[in-house]
Amino acid sequence: MLSAASALLRRDLRLALRRPGESLLGIVFFVLALSLFPLGVGASPEILARIGAGVIWVLALLAVLLGLERLWQSDHEDGSLELLLLAAAPLELLVVAKCLAHWLTSGLILAAASPLLALLMGLPGEALWALPAALLLGTPTLTLLGAIGAALLLGSRRGSVLAALLVLPLYIPVLIFGVSAVDGYVMGLGGRPQLLILAAMLLAALALAPFAIAAALRLAAE
Amino acid sequence: MARADAADGGALHRYANPLRFQRIADAVYPWVLGATAALAPIGLWWALVVAPADYQQGDAYRIIFVHVPAAWMALFTYLVLAVAAAVGLIWRHPLAEVAARAAAPIGACFTAIALLTGSIWGKPMWGTWWEWDARLTSVLILFFLYLGYIALHDAFDDVARGARAAAILAIVGVVNLPIIKFSVDWWNTLHQPATVMRLDGPRIDPAMLWPLLLMALVYKLYFVAVLLLRMRAELTGRRIANLRAAQGA
C-alpha cells in the first residue's frame, strides 16, 4: 500500500524534474507579480513594509492556484488517472501522494523563495523566518483544498476561471491567519497562536480533503 | 409506475417519484403562496408602522426586519442546499438534485439582500458602507460559494455529472456555516453579537421580537413557494426535453 504511494510520489517528482520549467514558472510568476507592486503603489519603504506580508501571501495563493491545472489534467488525458482508480491501494492514499509531490514542486519552492521576497519588500528581520514558516504550514493546505476544485473541474467546459471561483473562497481563512501570523512577528506581538491555527487547518485538510478529492476523481472517471 | 416505486422503496424513495412530487407540490403550492401573500403585508405593516422606534437608532433600526430574516435564510438555504446535495450524491435521489439546484439561486438572492441591507444599515450606524469585519467577510464568502455552486453545476454538458460535482463542492462549503454563525463571538468586531437566538433568551423587546419572527416566517414561506415553483419548472422542462428527444428520434 505504502510502496504504491511512494512509487507514485517518485514518479511525479521525476516527471517534475524532467520538466523543471513548469514548476519554476510558478516562482517566476511569484517574483514578477511582486515586482509590479512597488511600481503600482509607489516604492516608499514604509508602504511596502506595511503591505509586504499580505501581498506575498496573496501572490502565493495565486501561484498555487495557477499550478493546480497540471495536478490532474495530464493524468486525466493520458489515462493514468484510470489506472490510479483501478489500483489496489486506496485512492485516498494515492491522492495524498500526488498532492505531496505537487506541493514539493510548488509550495515548498515558494516558501524557500519567500525570505528573498521579504527582503525585496523591505520587511523587518523577523519576517525572514516567520514568512517561510507560515508559508510552510499554509501552502500544503492550499494545495489540498485546490486539488478538490481541480478534480471537480476535470472534463468541464471552462476550466481555470471557474477554478478561481471555486477555490479562492476556501482559501480565505488560510490567508487571514497566514498574514496575521507574519504581521504579529513583524510588529513584535508574536504569532504563535496563528501558526498553530494554520497547523490545525493543515491537519484538518489532510484528514478530510483526500476523501473529497477521491470522490471527485471517481466522478470524473465515470 | 407510481405503484411499482412505492412497493420497492422506503420513505426516501417513495417521494423520489417526480409524478408523485408534482401532485403533492401542485396541492401545496397555492396554499404556501397564499400564506406568503397574506402574511407579508401584515408583517411589513407591523414591522414598519406598529413596532416602537428604537431609543437609540430611531426609525433607522426598522431595516432589521428585512436584514435579519434574510441573513437567517441565507444560512438556512445553504444548509438545505447542502443536505439535498448530499442526499442526491449518496442515494442518487433525483428530486434531491433538482431541489439543490433550485435552492441555489434563491439562497444567493437572500445572501445578496442580507449584504445590501446590511450595507445600507451600516452607513448611518457605523458611518461606513462596508467594513472588512469577520461576519461581513464570511457572508461574502457564502455568496461566492453559491455562485461557485451554480457555475460548477452548469459547467458540464452532462447534467448529472455537473449535479454531482457541484454536490461535492456544496458539502465542502458547509465548513463556512459555523464560521459565519460564530464569527461575531470569536472575533470581537463591529457587527453586534447574536441577540435573538441565545441560551439565556432573546435580548430584544417582545414588541420588536414578534414582528421579527413573523417576518422570518414570511421569508421561510416565500422560500418554500419559490423552491416548489422552481422545482416544478425544472421537472416540466426536463419532461419537455425528453418528449422533444423522443420526437426527434
XYZ file of C-alpha atoms in Angstrom:
471
model
C 0.000 0.000 0.000
C 2.643 2.489 1.088
C 5.002 1.223 -1.614
C 2.393 2.115 -4.252
C 2.094 5.612 -2.773
C 5.853 6.118 -2.623
C 6.239 4.819 -6.193
C 3.647 7.376 -7.304
C 5.445 10.100 -5.354
C 8.777 9.198 -7.009
C 7.165 9.093 -10.459
C 5.606 12.539 -10.054
C 8.809 14.041 -8.693
C 10.791 12.520 -11.568
C 8.291 13.915 -14.079
C 8.587 17.341 -12.460
C 12.416 17.173 -12.504
C 12.474 16.220 -16.169
C 10.404 19.317 -16.955
C 11.687 21.831 -14.411
C 10.285 24.724 -16.402
C 6.719 24.036 -15.305
C 7.401 24.234 -11.579
C 9.822 27.135 -11.947
C 7.206 29.090 -13.869
C 5.258 29.450 -10.623
C 8.268 31.108 -8.972
C 8.795 33.374 -11.969
C 5.160 34.463 -11.704
C 5.601 34.994 -7.954
C 8.624 37.302 -8.362
C 7.364 39.071 -11.457
C 3.955 39.870 -9.979
C 5.598 41.064 -6.760
C 7.810 43.478 -8.701
C 4.635 45.101 -10.054
C 3.575 46.273 -6.598
C 6.375 48.809 -5.973
C 5.595 50.188 -9.423
C 1.866 50.309 -8.717
C 1.669 51.624 -5.144
C 4.924 53.601 -5.135
C 8.283 52.479 -3.823
C 8.154 54.158 -0.414
C 9.673 51.712 2.114
C 7.013 52.257 4.816
C 4.135 51.325 2.500
C 5.963 48.282 1.121
C 6.891 47.028 4.595
C 3.288 47.501 5.768
C 1.647 45.623 2.857
C 4.538 43.214 2.166
C 3.318 40.182 4.119
C -0.200 40.440 2.701
C 0.993 40.906 -0.867
C 3.364 37.933 -0.682
C 0.594 35.744 0.760
C -1.922 36.766 -1.904
C 0.633 36.065 -4.627
C 1.420 32.670 -3.069
C -2.323 31.902 -3.194
C -2.478 32.819 -6.863
C 0.733 30.940 -7.704
C -0.674 27.765 -6.118
C -3.943 28.322 -7.981
C -2.133 28.657 -11.312
C -0.156 25.462 -10.726
C -3.236 23.377 -9.915
C -4.101 22.736 -13.522
C -1.188 20.374 -14.028
C -2.136 18.350 -10.936
C -4.760 16.095 -12.564
C -5.097 17.317 -16.125
C -2.255 15.376 -17.794
C -3.059 12.180 -15.871
C -6.678 12.552 -16.920
C -5.709 12.989 -20.570
C -3.243 10.105 -20.904
C -5.363 7.651 -18.919
C -3.048 7.129 -15.938
C -5.786 8.514 -13.695
C -7.899 5.479 -14.530
C -5.024 3.203 -13.523
C -4.857 5.005 -10.187
C -8.568 4.375 -9.712
C -8.126 0.685 -10.516
C -5.081 0.264 -8.255
C -5.344 -1.993 -5.208
C -4.087 0.765 -2.900
C -6.832 3.101 -1.584
C -7.331 6.096 -3.839
C -7.340 8.482 -0.861
C -3.723 7.488 -0.066
C -2.608 7.877 -3.674
C -4.266 11.301 -3.721
C -2.169 12.349 -0.705
C 0.981 11.143 -2.521
C 0.051 13.148 -5.635
C -0.654 16.276 -3.571
C 2.613 15.844 -1.653
C 4.569 15.585 -4.903
C 2.777 18.659 -6.234
C 3.450 20.613 -3.049
C 7.168 19.680 -3.073
C 7.450 21.190 -6.548
C 5.295 24.285 -5.870
C 4.529 25.342 -2.289
C 7.898 24.288 -0.890
C 9.737 26.315 -3.541
C 7.518 29.316 -2.819
C 8.277 29.044 0.900
C 12.002 28.670 0.190
C 11.991 31.733 -2.045
C 9.904 33.866 0.332
C 12.773 35.280 2.515
C 14.245 36.754 -0.644
C 10.909 38.379 -1.476
C 10.614 39.630 2.096
C 13.968 41.377 1.607
C 12.755 42.874 -1.658
C 9.706 44.302 0.100
C 11.845 45.621 2.954
C 10.139 43.570 5.667
C 11.881 43.619 9.080
C 14.234 40.811 10.143
C 11.599 38.734 11.989
C 9.697 38.214 8.750
C 12.685 36.424 7.225
C 11.833 33.295 9.206
C 8.171 33.958 10.126
C 7.080 34.256 6.497
C 8.595 30.954 5.291
C 7.323 29.227 8.462
C 3.766 30.445 7.815
C 4.010 29.514 4.131
C 5.351 26.045 5.003
C 2.274 25.435 7.180
C -0.193 27.186 4.864
C 0.690 26.147 1.321
C 0.046 22.379 1.820
C -3.497 23.310 2.909
C -3.820 25.437 -0.234
C -2.675 22.508 -2.395
C -5.128 20.084 -0.751
C -8.105 22.466 -0.995
C -7.198 23.421 -4.549
C -6.888 19.770 -5.530
C -10.601 19.379 -4.696
C -11.525 22.192 -7.064
C -9.177 20.982 -9.812
C -10.548 17.435 -9.558
C -14.146 18.670 -9.692
C -13.419 20.623 -12.869
C -11.929 17.705 -14.841
C -13.783 17.475 -18.136
C -15.715 20.724 -17.692
C -16.163 23.304 -20.411
C -14.440 26.277 -18.755
C -11.536 25.338 -16.572
C -9.221 27.833 -14.968
C -11.501 30.852 -14.431
C -14.019 28.642 -12.697
C -11.227 27.110 -10.596
C -10.582 30.570 -9.133
C -14.271 30.985 -8.251
C -14.456 27.574 -6.568
C -11.161 27.602 -4.718
C -10.433 31.189 -3.652
C -13.361 31.419 -1.165
C -11.988 28.315 0.563
C -8.505 29.900 0.702
C -9.605 32.962 2.674
C -9.181 31.516 6.207
C -5.618 30.397 5.378
C -4.852 33.858 4.022
C -6.240 35.618 7.122
C -4.263 33.569 9.629
C -1.150 33.414 7.445
C -0.929 37.177 7.122
C -1.770 37.835 10.769
C 0.952 35.371 11.887
C 3.614 37.230 9.888
C 2.293 40.647 10.916
C 2.292 39.514 14.532
C 6.019 38.776 14.424
C 6.777 41.894 12.397
C 5.019 44.117 14.961
C 6.630 42.282 17.862
C 3.364 40.802 19.191
C 4.288 37.210 18.360
C 2.334 34.997 16.003
C 2.448 31.590 17.671
C -1.362 31.156 18.029
C -1.876 31.973 14.336
C 0.834 29.479 13.347
C -0.872 26.834 15.484
C -4.217 27.578 13.804
C -2.507 27.231 10.406
C -1.158 23.849 11.551
C -4.641 22.831 12.735
C -6.128 23.765 9.368
C -3.419 21.720 7.644
C -4.207 18.665 9.785
C -7.952 19.021 9.188
C -7.419 19.408 5.435
C -5.068 16.428 5.412
C -7.680 14.308 7.196
C -10.750 15.363 5.180
C -9.722 16.690 1.761
C -8.430 13.340 0.358
C -11.952 11.896 0.622
C -13.482 14.804 -1.284
C -10.700 14.660 -3.909
C -11.103 10.895 -4.343
C -14.885 11.255 -4.721
C -14.374 13.955 -7.357
C -11.834 11.824 -9.258
C -14.144 8.791 -9.256
C -16.861 11.039 -10.616
C -14.568 12.334 -13.377
C -13.695 8.810 -14.486
C -17.292 7.594 -14.742
C -45.464 3.396 -12.348
C -46.069 5.178 -9.059
C -47.330 1.943 -7.527
C -44.246 -0.041 -8.534
C -41.995 2.553 -6.929
C -43.950 2.528 -3.692
C -43.614 -1.233 -3.447
C -39.832 -1.404 -3.509
C -38.675 1.696 -1.635
C -38.700 3.174 1.826
C -39.931 6.650 2.663
C -36.896 8.210 0.950
C -37.637 6.694 -2.410
C -41.375 6.991 -2.026
C -41.043 10.700 -2.705
C -38.366 10.313 -5.381
C -41.047 9.799 -7.981
C -41.344 13.071 -9.909
C -45.017 12.458 -10.721
C -45.964 11.968 -7.082
C -43.895 15.011 -6.191
C -45.669 17.061 -8.847
C -49.055 16.041 -7.432
C -48.079 16.970 -3.866
C -46.370 20.162 -4.993
C -49.406 21.197 -7.048
C -51.606 20.744 -3.992
C -49.291 22.529 -1.535
C -48.029 25.376 -3.721
C -51.180 27.597 -3.824
C -51.539 27.415 -0.032
C -47.901 28.366 0.612
C -48.071 31.159 -1.926
C -51.384 32.392 -0.460
C -49.970 32.332 3.079
C -46.929 34.312 1.918
C -49.086 36.891 0.167
C -51.407 37.199 3.177
C -48.741 37.408 5.884
C -46.187 39.614 4.092
C -48.307 42.840 4.249
C -49.223 42.140 7.896
C -45.598 41.530 8.795
C -44.357 44.611 6.971
C -47.077 46.838 8.435
C -46.389 45.550 11.934
C -42.640 45.970 11.468
C -42.627 49.356 9.760
C -45.581 51.095 11.436
C -46.737 49.423 14.649
C -43.441 48.370 16.251
C -41.965 51.067 18.523
C -38.948 53.084 17.400
C -35.573 52.212 18.922
C -34.448 54.543 21.743
C -31.009 54.836 20.195
C -31.324 54.217 16.469
C -34.761 55.791 15.934
C -36.639 54.533 12.904
C -33.472 53.508 11.080
C -33.391 50.244 13.002
C -36.518 49.023 11.151
C -34.333 47.633 8.389
C -33.629 44.835 10.888
C -36.957 43.289 9.854
C -35.666 42.829 6.315
C -31.997 42.288 7.081
C -32.034 39.697 9.849
C -34.535 37.233 8.302
C -32.612 37.454 5.004
C -29.377 36.611 6.792
C -31.041 33.705 8.620
C -32.451 32.421 5.357
C -29.071 32.779 3.598
C -27.615 30.276 6.086
C -30.714 28.091 6.195
C -30.914 27.847 2.402
C -27.269 26.802 2.210
C -27.998 24.064 4.747
C -30.992 22.912 2.660
C -28.813 23.004 -0.451
C -26.004 21.006 1.158
C -28.327 18.384 2.681
C -30.206 17.996 -0.612
C -26.899 17.759 -2.488
C -25.626 15.095 -0.063
C -28.857 13.074 -0.379
C -28.605 13.341 -4.162
C -24.964 12.279 -4.097
C -25.324 9.363 -1.693
C -28.666 7.847 -2.719
C -28.714 9.165 -6.290
C -32.034 10.745 -5.348
C -33.131 12.620 -8.491
C -35.502 15.040 -6.765
C -32.878 15.997 -4.192
C -30.544 17.018 -7.012
C -33.292 19.156 -8.522
C -34.030 20.675 -5.108
C -30.368 21.567 -4.506
C -30.025 23.305 -7.860
C -33.380 25.079 -7.357
C -32.367 26.329 -3.889
C -29.041 27.819 -5.021
C -30.243 30.998 -6.795
C -32.792 31.681 -4.031
C -30.065 31.417 -1.430
C -27.777 33.656 -3.474
C -30.571 36.268 -3.549
C -31.123 36.071 0.229
C -27.376 36.490 0.733
C -27.317 39.477 -1.619
C -30.281 41.037 0.234
C -28.561 40.490 3.587
C -25.355 42.105 2.294
C -27.160 45.030 0.643
C -29.484 45.859 3.536
C -26.602 45.429 5.957
C -24.611 47.905 3.911
C -27.500 50.413 3.871
C -27.913 49.977 7.626
C -24.187 50.276 8.196
C -23.929 53.718 6.592
C -25.972 55.635 9.236
C -24.994 53.408 12.184
C -21.313 52.661 11.654
C -20.640 55.527 9.248
C -19.372 53.223 6.511
C -20.958 51.259 3.702
C -18.626 48.332 4.109
C -16.354 47.141 6.852
C -13.991 44.175 6.492
C -15.410 42.664 9.611
C -15.456 38.914 10.234
C -19.167 38.407 9.711
C -19.439 40.597 6.620
C -16.455 38.858 5.042
C -17.726 35.355 5.781
C -21.196 36.175 4.405
C -19.485 37.492 1.278
C -17.672 34.143 1.045
C -21.067 32.428 1.358
C -22.285 34.479 -1.602
C -19.319 33.309 -3.679
C -19.942 29.709 -2.609
C -23.471 29.987 -4.006
C -22.120 31.440 -7.265
C -19.450 28.728 -7.459
C -22.068 26.017 -6.927
C -24.247 27.399 -9.726
C -21.301 27.879 -12.105
C -19.903 24.395 -11.468
C -23.336 22.826 -11.811
C -23.775 24.355 -15.258
C -20.175 23.852 -16.462
C -20.695 20.333 -17.817
C -22.502 19.134 -20.899
C -23.767 16.186 -18.876
C -26.351 17.438 -16.328
C -25.886 14.503 -13.932
C -22.092 14.981 -13.871
C -22.468 18.684 -13.102
C -25.004 17.985 -10.352
C -22.686 15.543 -8.597
C -19.540 17.672 -8.955
C -21.433 20.666 -7.553
C -22.792 18.499 -4.722
C -19.240 17.703 -3.560
C -18.444 21.427 -3.603
C -21.605 22.206 -1.611
C -20.659 19.676 1.068
C -17.103 21.060 1.305
C -18.578 24.569 1.672
C -20.582 23.599 4.782
C -17.359 24.337 6.716
C -18.217 28.012 6.241
C -21.590 27.842 8.071
C -20.291 27.557 11.661
C -17.649 30.180 10.811
C -20.423 32.640 9.876
C -22.641 31.749 12.818
C -19.922 32.166 15.434
C -17.763 34.774 13.714
C -19.198 37.566 15.883
C -18.450 35.600 19.044
C -14.929 34.535 18.050
C -13.791 37.845 16.674
C -14.996 40.841 18.633
C -15.737 43.094 15.702
C -18.162 45.777 14.606
C -21.167 43.543 13.891
C -23.265 43.003 17.003
C -23.391 39.507 18.538
C -26.487 37.319 18.442
C -29.438 38.980 20.174
C -32.318 36.630 19.399
C -31.013 33.066 19.433
C -29.324 32.962 22.814
C -29.354 30.358 25.551
C -30.499 32.899 28.143
C -33.427 34.025 25.978
C -33.673 36.790 23.395
C -32.257 40.205 24.289
C -34.788 42.160 22.317
C -38.059 43.732 23.358
C -41.108 41.500 22.651
C -42.727 44.392 20.759
C -39.877 44.120 18.266
C -39.331 40.359 18.538
C -42.804 39.327 17.361
C -42.800 41.247 14.062
C -39.252 39.966 13.507
C -40.382 36.373 13.952
C -43.387 36.989 11.700
C -41.090 38.377 9.015
C -38.848 35.308 9.407
C -41.916 33.132 8.838
C -42.842 35.155 5.739
C -39.323 34.697 4.359
C -39.474 30.960 5.016
C -42.885 30.584 3.336
C -41.621 32.610 0.395
C -38.601 30.308 0.152
C -40.796 27.182 0.121
C -43.106 28.689 -2.502
C -40.279 29.699 -4.840
C -38.467 26.399 -4.285
C -41.584 24.440 -5.262
C -42.113 26.697 -8.269
C -38.536 26.266 -9.473
C -38.547 22.510 -8.925
C -41.820 22.133 -10.851
C -40.454 24.270 -13.675
C -37.242 22.205 -13.807
C -39.143 18.886 -13.864
C -41.518 20.144 -16.547
C -38.555 21.413 -18.554
C -36.925 18.004 -18.365
C -40.129 16.301 -19.452
C -40.388 18.628 -22.451
C -36.760 17.924 -23.352
C -37.425 14.179 -23.148
C -40.519 14.489 -25.323
C -38.589 16.551 -27.884
C -35.784 13.987 -27.901
C -38.312 11.162 -28.348
C -39.982 13.013 -31.216
C -36.675 13.795 -32.890
C -35.509 10.175 -32.719
